[in-house]
Amino acid sequence: MSNGYTPHRYRTVTPYFKVEGAAAWIEFVRNVFGAEELQRSQREDGSIQHAELLIGDTLVEVSDGSERFPAMPSTMHIFVADTDDIYRRALEHGAVSLYEPADMPYGERSGGVRDPFGNHWYIATFWGGEGKGYH
């Protein structure tokens, strides 16, 4: 749904990752989260200037870091149908565990990983309850 100033599929806040090795990062999010690549632009040196991917219902952007815009880690809280399965897939594709999946008092099953690019992913399945912070 367009609001007149936000492009199709974008939201008011859109995650943008700056990584070293954006092509490999794209493969990671494809394999782990089922991301669909929508668009890719490359620089003359072959690095990714800009790419757009759809993870679930969320558009995310990524590019290779540069001198002007260096790579930096990000943190994402991602909701999935099966936390344990996605956590396992992340580890199989090079992520390192931050914490194993567990039922949390705020109403979700959650596990955390650091991907091979330094980003933290808090993988969660909301199971309900009167979780603090959920409205």
XYZ file of C-alpha atoms in Angstrom, residues 82-134:
53
model
C 10.110 -22.371 13.716
C 12.879 -20.768 15.775
C 14.757 -24.027 16.335
C 14.877 -24.879 12.616
C 16.089 -21.427 11.543
C 18.643 -21.315 14.387
C 19.996 -24.708 13.237
C 20.133 -23.551 9.596
C 21.999 -20.392 10.610
C 24.648 -22.465 12.406
C 24.923 -24.807 9.398
C 25.667 -21.772 7.210
C 28.444 -20.337 9.354
C 26.702 -18.391 12.109
C 27.927 -18.604 15.704
C 25.512 -19.109 18.589
C 24.867 -16.175 20.909
C 22.284 -18.164 22.876
C 20.354 -21.369 22.219
C 16.605 -21.265 21.588
C 14.543 -21.072 24.763
C 11.065 -20.016 25.818
C 11.255 -16.454 27.087
C 9.055 -14.851 29.758
C 7.963 -12.159 27.294
C 6.001 -14.567 25.094
C 8.364 -15.885 22.448
C 10.741 -18.728 21.782
C 14.013 -17.048 20.895
C 17.575 -17.936 19.945
C 20.440 -15.669 18.905
C 23.229 -15.972 16.350
C 26.023 -13.841 14.915
C 26.250 -14.317 11.166
C 29.626 -14.636 9.380
C 29.480 -10.872 8.671
C 29.154 -9.780 12.309
C 25.405 -9.115 12.374
C 23.305 -10.340 15.288
C 20.004 -12.066 14.553
C 17.491 -12.641 17.338
C 15.346 -15.424 15.871
C 11.905 -15.679 17.450
C 8.522 -17.339 17.273
C 5.803 -15.508 19.171
C 3.703 -17.965 21.173
C 1.446 -15.525 22.935
C 0.894 -14.839 26.532
C 0.966 -11.507 28.217
C 4.517 -10.841 27.167
C 5.960 -7.594 28.449
C 6.404 -5.198 25.569
C 3.861 -6.810 23.221
